[in-house]
Short mmCIF file of C-alpha atoms and ligand atoms in Angstrom, two decimals:
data_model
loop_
_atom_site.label_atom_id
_atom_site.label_comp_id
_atom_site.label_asym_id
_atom_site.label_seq_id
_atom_site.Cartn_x
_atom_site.Cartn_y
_atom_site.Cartn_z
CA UNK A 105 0.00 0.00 0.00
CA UNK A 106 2.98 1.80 0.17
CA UNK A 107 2.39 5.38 -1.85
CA UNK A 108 5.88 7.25 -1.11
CA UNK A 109 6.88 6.22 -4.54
CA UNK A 110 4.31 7.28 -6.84
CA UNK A 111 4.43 10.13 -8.82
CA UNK A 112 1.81 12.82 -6.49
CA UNK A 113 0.60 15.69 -7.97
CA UNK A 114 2.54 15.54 -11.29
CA UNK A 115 2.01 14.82 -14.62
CA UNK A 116 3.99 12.87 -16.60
CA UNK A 117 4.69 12.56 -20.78
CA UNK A 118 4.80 9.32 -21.84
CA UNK A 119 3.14 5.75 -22.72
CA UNK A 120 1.25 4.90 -19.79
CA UNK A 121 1.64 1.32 -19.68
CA UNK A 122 5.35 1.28 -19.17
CA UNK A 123 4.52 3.95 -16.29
CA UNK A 124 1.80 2.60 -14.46
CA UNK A 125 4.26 -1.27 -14.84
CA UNK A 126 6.26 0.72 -11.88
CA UNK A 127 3.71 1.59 -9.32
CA UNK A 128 3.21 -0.29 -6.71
CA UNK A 129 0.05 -2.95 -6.06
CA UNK A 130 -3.04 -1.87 -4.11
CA UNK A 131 -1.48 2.30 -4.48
CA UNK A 132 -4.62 4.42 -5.75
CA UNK A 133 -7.68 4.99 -4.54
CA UNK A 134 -9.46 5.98 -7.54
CA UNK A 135 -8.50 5.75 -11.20
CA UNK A 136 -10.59 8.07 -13.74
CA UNK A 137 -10.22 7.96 -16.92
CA UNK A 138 -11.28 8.77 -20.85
CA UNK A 139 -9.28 6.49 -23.00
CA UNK A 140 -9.12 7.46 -26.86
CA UNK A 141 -11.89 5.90 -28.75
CA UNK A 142 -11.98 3.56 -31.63
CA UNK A 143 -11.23 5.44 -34.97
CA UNK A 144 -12.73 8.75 -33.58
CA UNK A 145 -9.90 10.90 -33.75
CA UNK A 146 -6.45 12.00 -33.98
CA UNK A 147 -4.50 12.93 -30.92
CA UNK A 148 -1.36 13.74 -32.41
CA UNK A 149 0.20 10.25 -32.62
CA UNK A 150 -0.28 6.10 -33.78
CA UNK A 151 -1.40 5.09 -30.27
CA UNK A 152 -4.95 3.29 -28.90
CA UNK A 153 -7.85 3.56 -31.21
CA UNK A 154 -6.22 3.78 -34.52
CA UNK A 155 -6.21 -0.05 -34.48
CA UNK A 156 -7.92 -1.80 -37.78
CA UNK A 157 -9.45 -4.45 -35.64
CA UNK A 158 -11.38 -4.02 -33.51
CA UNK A 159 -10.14 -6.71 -30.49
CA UNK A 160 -6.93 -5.44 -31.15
CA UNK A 161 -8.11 -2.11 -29.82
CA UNK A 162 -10.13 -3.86 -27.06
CA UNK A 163 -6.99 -5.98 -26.11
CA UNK A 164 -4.70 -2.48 -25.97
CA UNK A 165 -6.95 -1.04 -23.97
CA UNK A 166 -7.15 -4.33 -21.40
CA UNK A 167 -4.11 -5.05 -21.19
CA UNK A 168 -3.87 -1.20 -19.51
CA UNK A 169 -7.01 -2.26 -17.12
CA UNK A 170 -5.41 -4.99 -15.66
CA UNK A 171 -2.16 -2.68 -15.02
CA UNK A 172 -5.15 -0.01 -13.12
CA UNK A 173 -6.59 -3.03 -11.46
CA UNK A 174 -3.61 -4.16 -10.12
CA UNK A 175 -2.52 -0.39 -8.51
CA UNK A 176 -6.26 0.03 -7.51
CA UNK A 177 -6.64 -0.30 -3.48
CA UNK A 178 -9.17 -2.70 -2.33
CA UNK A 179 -11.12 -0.14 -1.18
CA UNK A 180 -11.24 1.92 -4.54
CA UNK A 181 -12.85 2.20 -7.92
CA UNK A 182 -11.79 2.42 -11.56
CA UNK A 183 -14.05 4.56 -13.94
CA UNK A 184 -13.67 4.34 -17.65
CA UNK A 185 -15.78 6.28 -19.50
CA UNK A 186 -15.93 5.44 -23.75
CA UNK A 187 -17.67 6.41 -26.68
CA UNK A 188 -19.43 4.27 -29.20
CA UNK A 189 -19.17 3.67 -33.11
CA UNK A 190 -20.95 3.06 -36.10
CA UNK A 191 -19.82 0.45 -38.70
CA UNK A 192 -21.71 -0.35 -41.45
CA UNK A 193 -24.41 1.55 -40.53
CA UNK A 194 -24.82 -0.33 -37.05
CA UNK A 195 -23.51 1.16 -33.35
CA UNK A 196 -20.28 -1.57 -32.35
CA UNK A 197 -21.48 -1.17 -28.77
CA UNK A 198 -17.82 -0.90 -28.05
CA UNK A 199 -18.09 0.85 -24.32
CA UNK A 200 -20.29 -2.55 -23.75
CA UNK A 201 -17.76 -5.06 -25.66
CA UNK A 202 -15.16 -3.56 -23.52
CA UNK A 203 -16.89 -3.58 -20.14
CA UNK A 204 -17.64 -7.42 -20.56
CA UNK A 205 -14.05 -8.39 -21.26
CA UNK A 206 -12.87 -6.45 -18.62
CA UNK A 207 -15.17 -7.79 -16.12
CA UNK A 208 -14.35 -11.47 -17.55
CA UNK A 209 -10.59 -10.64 -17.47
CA UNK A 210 -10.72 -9.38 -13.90
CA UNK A 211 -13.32 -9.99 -12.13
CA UNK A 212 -14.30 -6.38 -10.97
CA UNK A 213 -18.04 -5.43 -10.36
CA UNK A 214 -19.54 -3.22 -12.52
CA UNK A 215 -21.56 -1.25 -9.56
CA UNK A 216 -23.15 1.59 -12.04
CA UNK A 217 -22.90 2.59 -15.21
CA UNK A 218 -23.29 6.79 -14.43
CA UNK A 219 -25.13 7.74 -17.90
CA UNK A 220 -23.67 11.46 -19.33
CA UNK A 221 -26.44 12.98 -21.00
CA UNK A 222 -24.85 15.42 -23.70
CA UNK A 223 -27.20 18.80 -23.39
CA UNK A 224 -25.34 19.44 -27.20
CA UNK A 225 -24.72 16.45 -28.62
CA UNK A 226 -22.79 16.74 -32.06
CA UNK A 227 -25.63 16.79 -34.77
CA UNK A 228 -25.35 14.27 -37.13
CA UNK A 229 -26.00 14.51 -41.09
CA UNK A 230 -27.84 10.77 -41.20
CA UNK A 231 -31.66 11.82 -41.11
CA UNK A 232 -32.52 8.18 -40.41
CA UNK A 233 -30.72 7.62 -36.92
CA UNK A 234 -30.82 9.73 -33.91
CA UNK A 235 -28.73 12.12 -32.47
CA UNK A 236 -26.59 9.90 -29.92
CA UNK A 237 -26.45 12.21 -26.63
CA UNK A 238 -25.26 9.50 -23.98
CA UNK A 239 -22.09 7.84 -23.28
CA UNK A 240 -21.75 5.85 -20.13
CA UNK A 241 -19.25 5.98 -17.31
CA UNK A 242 -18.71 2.47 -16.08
CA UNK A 243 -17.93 2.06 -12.21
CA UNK A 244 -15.61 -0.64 -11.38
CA UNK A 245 -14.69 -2.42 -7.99
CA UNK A 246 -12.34 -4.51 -6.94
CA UNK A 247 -14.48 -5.81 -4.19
CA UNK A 248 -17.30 -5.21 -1.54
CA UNK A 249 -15.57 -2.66 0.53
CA UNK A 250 -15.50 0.61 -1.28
CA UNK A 251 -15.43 4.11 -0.60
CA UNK A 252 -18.95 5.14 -1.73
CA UNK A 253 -20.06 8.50 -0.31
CA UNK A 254 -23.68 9.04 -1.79
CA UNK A 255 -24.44 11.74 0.79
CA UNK A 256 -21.57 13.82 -0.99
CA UNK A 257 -22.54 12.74 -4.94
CA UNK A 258 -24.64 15.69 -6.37
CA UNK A 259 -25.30 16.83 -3.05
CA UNK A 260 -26.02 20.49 -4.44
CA UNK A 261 -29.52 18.95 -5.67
CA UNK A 262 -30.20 18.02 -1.91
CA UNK A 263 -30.29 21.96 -0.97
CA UNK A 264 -32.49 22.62 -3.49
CA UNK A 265 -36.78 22.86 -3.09
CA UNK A 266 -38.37 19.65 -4.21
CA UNK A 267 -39.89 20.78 -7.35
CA UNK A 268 -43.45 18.73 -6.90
CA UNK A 269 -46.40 18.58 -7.71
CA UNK A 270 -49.44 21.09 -5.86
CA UNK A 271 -49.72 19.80 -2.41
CA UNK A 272 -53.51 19.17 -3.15
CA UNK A 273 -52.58 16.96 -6.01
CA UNK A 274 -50.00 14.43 -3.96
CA UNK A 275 -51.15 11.32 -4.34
CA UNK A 276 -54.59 12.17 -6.16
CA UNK A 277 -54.31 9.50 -8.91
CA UNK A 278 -53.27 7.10 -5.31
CA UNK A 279 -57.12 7.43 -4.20
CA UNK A 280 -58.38 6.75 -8.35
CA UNK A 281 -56.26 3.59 -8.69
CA UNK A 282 -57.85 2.29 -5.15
CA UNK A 283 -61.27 2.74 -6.08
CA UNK A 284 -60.96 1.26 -9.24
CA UNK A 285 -58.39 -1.89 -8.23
CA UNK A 286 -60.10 -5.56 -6.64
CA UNK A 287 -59.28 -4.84 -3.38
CA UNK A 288 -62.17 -5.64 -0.79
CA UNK A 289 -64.17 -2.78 0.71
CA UNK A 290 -61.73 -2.95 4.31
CA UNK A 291 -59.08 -3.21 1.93
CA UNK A 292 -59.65 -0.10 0.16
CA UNK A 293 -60.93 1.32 3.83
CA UNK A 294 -57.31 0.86 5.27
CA UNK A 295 -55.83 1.75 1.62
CA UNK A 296 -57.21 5.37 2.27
CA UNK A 297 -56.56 5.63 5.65
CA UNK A 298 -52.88 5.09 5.32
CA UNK A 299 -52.78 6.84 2.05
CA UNK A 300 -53.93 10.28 3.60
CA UNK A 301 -51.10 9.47 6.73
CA UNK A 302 -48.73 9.10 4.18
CA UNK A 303 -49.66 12.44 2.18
CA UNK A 304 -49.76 14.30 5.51
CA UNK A 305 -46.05 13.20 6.18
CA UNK A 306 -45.21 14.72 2.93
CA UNK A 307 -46.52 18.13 3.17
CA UNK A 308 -45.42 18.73 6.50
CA UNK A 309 -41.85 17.60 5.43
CA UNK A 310 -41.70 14.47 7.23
CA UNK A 311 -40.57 12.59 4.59
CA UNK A 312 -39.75 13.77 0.66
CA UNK A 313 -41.96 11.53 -1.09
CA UNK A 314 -43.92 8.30 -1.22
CA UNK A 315 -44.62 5.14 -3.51
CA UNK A 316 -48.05 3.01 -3.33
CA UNK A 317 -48.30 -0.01 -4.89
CA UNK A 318 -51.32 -2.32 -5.28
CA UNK A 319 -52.00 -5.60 -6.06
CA UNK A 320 -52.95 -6.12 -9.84
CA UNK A 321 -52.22 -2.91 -10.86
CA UNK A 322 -48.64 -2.60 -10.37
CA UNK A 323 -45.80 -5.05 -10.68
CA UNK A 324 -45.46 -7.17 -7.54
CA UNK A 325 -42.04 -7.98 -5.93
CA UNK A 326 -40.30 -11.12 -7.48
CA UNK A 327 -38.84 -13.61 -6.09
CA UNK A 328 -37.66 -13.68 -2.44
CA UNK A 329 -39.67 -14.96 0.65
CA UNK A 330 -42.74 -14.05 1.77
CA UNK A 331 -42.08 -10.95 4.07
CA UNK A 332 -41.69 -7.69 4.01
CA UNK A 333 -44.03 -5.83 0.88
CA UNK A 334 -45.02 -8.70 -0.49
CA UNK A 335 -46.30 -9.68 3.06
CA UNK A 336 -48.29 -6.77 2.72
CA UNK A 337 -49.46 -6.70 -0.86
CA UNK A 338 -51.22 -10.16 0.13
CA UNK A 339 -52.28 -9.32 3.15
CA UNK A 340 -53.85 -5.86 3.36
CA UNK A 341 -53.82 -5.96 -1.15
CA UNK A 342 -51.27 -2.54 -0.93
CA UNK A 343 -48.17 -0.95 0.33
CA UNK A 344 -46.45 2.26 0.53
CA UNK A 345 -42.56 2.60 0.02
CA UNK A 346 -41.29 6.55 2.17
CA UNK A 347 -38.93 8.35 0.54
CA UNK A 348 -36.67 9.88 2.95
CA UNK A 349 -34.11 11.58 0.90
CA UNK A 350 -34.86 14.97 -1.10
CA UNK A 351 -33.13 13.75 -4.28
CA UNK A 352 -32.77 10.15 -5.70
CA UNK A 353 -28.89 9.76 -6.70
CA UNK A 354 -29.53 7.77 -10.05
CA UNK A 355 -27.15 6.52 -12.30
CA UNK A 356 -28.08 9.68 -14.86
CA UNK A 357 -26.04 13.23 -15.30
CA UNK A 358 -26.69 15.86 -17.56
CA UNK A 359 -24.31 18.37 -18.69
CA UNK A 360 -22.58 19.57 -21.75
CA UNK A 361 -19.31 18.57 -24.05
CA UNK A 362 -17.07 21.09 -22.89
CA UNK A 363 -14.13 22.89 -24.61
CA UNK A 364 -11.23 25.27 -23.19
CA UNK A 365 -10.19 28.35 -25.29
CA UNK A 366 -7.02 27.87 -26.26
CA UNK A 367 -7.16 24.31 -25.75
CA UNK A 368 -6.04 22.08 -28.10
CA UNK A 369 -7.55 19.37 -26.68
CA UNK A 370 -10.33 17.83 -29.05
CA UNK A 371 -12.00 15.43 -26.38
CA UNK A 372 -12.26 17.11 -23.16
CA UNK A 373 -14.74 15.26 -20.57
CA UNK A 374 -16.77 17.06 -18.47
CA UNK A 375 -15.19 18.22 -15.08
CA UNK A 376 -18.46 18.38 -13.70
CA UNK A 377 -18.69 14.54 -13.73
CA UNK A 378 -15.46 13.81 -12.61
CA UNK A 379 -15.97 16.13 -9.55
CA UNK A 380 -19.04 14.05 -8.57
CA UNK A 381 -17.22 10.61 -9.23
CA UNK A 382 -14.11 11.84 -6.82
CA UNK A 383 -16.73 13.08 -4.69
CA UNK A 384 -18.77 9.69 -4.22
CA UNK A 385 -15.62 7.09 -4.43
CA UNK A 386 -12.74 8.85 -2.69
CA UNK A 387 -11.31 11.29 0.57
CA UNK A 388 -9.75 14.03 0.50
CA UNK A 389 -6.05 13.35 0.24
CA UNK A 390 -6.53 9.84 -1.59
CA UNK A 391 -4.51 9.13 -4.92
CA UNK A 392 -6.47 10.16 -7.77
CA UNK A 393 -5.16 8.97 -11.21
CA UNK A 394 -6.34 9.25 -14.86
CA UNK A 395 -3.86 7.31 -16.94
CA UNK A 396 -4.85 9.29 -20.08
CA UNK A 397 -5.44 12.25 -18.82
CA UNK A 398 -5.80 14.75 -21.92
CA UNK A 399 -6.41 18.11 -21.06
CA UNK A 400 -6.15 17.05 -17.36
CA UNK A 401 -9.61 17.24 -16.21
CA UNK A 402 -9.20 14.70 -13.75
CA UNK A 403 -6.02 16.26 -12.24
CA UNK A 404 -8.14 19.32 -11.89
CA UNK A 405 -10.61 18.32 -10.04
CA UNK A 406 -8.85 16.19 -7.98
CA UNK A 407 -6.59 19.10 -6.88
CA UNK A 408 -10.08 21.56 -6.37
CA UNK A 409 -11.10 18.44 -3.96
CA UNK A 410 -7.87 18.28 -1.98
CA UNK A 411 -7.23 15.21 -3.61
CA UNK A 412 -3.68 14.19 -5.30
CA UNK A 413 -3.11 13.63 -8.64
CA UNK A 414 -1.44 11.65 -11.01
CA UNK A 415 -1.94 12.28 -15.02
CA UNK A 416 -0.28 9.95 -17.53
CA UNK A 417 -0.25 11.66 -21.13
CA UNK A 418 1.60 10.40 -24.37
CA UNK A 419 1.61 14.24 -26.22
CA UNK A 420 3.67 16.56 -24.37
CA UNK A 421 1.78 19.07 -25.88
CA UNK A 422 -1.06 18.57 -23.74
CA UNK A 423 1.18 17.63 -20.99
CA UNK A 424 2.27 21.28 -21.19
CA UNK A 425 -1.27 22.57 -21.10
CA UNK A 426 -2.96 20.08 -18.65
CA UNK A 427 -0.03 21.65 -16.11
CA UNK A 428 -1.14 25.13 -16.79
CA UNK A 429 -5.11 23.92 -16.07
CA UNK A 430 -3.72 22.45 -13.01
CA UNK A 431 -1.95 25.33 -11.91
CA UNK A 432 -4.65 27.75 -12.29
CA UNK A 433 -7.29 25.43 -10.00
CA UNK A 434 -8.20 26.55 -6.95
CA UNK A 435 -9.13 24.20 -3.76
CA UNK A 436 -12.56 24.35 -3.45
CA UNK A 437 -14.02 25.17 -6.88
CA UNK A 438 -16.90 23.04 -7.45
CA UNK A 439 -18.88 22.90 -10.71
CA UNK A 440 -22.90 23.45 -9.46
CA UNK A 441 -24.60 21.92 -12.91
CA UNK A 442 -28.03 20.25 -12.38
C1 LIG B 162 -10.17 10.86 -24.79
S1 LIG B 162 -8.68 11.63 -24.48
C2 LIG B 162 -8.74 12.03 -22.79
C3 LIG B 162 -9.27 13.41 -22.54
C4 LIG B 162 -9.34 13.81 -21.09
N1 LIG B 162 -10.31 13.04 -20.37
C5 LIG B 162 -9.67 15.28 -20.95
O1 LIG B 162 -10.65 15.67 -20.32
O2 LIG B 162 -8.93 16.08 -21.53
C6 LIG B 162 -7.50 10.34 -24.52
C7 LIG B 162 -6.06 10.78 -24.35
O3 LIG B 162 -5.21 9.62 -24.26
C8 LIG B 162 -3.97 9.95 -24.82
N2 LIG B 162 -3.27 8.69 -25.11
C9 LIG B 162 -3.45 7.84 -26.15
N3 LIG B 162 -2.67 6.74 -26.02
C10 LIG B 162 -2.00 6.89 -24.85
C11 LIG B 162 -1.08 6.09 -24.13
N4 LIG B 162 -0.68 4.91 -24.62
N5 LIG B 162 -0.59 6.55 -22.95
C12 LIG B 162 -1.00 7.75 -22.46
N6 LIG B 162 -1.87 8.56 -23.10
C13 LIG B 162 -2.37 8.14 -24.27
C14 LIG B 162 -4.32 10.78 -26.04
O4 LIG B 162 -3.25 11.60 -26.45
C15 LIG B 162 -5.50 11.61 -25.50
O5 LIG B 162 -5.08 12.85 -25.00
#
């Protein structure tokens, strides 16, 4: 675990695979990265993704997984977030293809896939497909024990007024559904009764919100023994699931492709994103490293989070400007999208 010889807070030029061969096992918290995608673009060199074949790409990219798993502390997370392709007029699913392999190869957990919704996607000249505005963010662990601080991850949206319906319309279509499902009259007697407790709790802030479910009309719980909801779905023909929390942290963020001025950089990820995913799977002074680290988005916001760095980049060119981005950061700067 030993982290004395990595190197913190700096970013080096070169092939990362060699580099990340000398770090020690079980060293980083939390690797973040972007790798070049397949036959998308230029970056100013033959490296990963101007492969002809396909599982020659896949297998570049791999072989630099299993380096990340093997630095990766038990405790920690590797995100790799990649775009798709069309061939012959059909998507590859290549962020998919590469997730299974790596799973197979070894033997993380895929624990989320976050979903970036692109706000402005690039439009696309094929009138007979759609725009493609998401790209996925696949969360990897090593094993049960990681850092995962959902409190912290897009905690901004907590602070903010639940944006609901009229307080005389919460849980209207509730009392419509009861009266027209095949409960028995005491049924639908206690169905109402706890129905209106459960409104009350919501408008006098009790709880942020409620689900009802009942029996026929919505899907029941599969599976499982007989306890809990599906206790009560056969025995009273309902049941209500409290909300507690303001906002829901899905596995969904929305925000827009970004690009610097100045920056030559043509595939900058979002540092909104990466904020949240240092946020949720790491503490402040943990190792933070993006092993293709670009423009060095993830260096800056691991530095704005008190976290240290490590960037691994093959074009010294961006090497030079990813320090400058790094430089300019200040502690503290958080993005606020929603
Ligand atoms: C998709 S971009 C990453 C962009 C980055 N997330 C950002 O926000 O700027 C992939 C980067 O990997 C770099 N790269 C490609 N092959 C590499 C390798 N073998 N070792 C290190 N970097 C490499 C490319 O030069 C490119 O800058």
């Amino acid at each position: 675990m030993s982290i004395s010889s990595l190197p913190l807070n700096q970013i080096l030029v070169g092939d990362c695979l060699p580099l990340l061969q000398t770090f020690p096992n079980e060293s980083i918290k939390l690797v973040i990265t972007s790798p070049p995608y397949y036959q998308q673009r230029t970056y100013g060199h033959e490296g990963i993704g101007n492969e002809t074949e396909i599982q020659t790409y896949l297998d570049h990219l791999l072989v630099i997984f299993q380096e990340c798993v093997r630095i990766t502390r038990p405790d920690g997370a590797l995100v790799f977030n990649l775009g798709d392709k069309y061939q012959n007029s059909s998507l590859l699913l290549l962020p998919y293809q590469f997730a299974l392999q790596a799973i197979e190869l070894t033997g993380v957990k895929l624990i989320n896939q976050l979903m970036w919704h692109k706000l402005n996607p690039t439009p696309r000249q094929d009138k007979r497909k759609l725009v493609q505005a998401t790209e996925p963010f696949f969360i990897f662990v090593k094993g049960m024990d990681y850092e995962f601080n959902q409190t912290e991850f897009m905690a901004h949206l907590d602070a903010q007024p639940v944006k609901n319906k009229s307080k005389s319309d919460i849980g209207k279509r509730y009392f419509e559904l009861i009266e027209l499902s095949e409960l028995s009259t005491a049924q639908k007697q206690l169905a109402v009764q706890e129905l209106t407790k459960v409104i009350q709790e919501v408008k006098s802030g009790k709880i942020a919100s409620f689900r009802m479910k009942i029996r026929h009309l919505h899907a029941e719980p599969f599976g499982g023994q007989m306890g809990g909801r599906k206790m009560q779905l056969e025995r009273n023909g309902f049941t209500i699931i409290r909300i507690h929390d303001k906002a829901l942290k899905k596995d969904v963020i929305e925000t827009a492709v970004e690009s610097i001025r100045g920056n030559p950089h043509p595939a900058i990820y979002p540092l909104f994103i990466v904020q949240q995913l240092i946020l949720l799977l790491s503490q402040a002074d943990d190792v933070v490293l993006d092993p293709f680290c670009g423009s060095g988005t993830t260096c800056v916001a691991a530095k704005q989070l008190q976290r240290q760095f490590i960037g691994l980049e093959l074009n010294p060119e961006y090497v030079n400007y990813a320090k400058q981005r790094v430089q300019e950061a200040e502690v503290g700067e958080l993005e606020l999208f929603v």
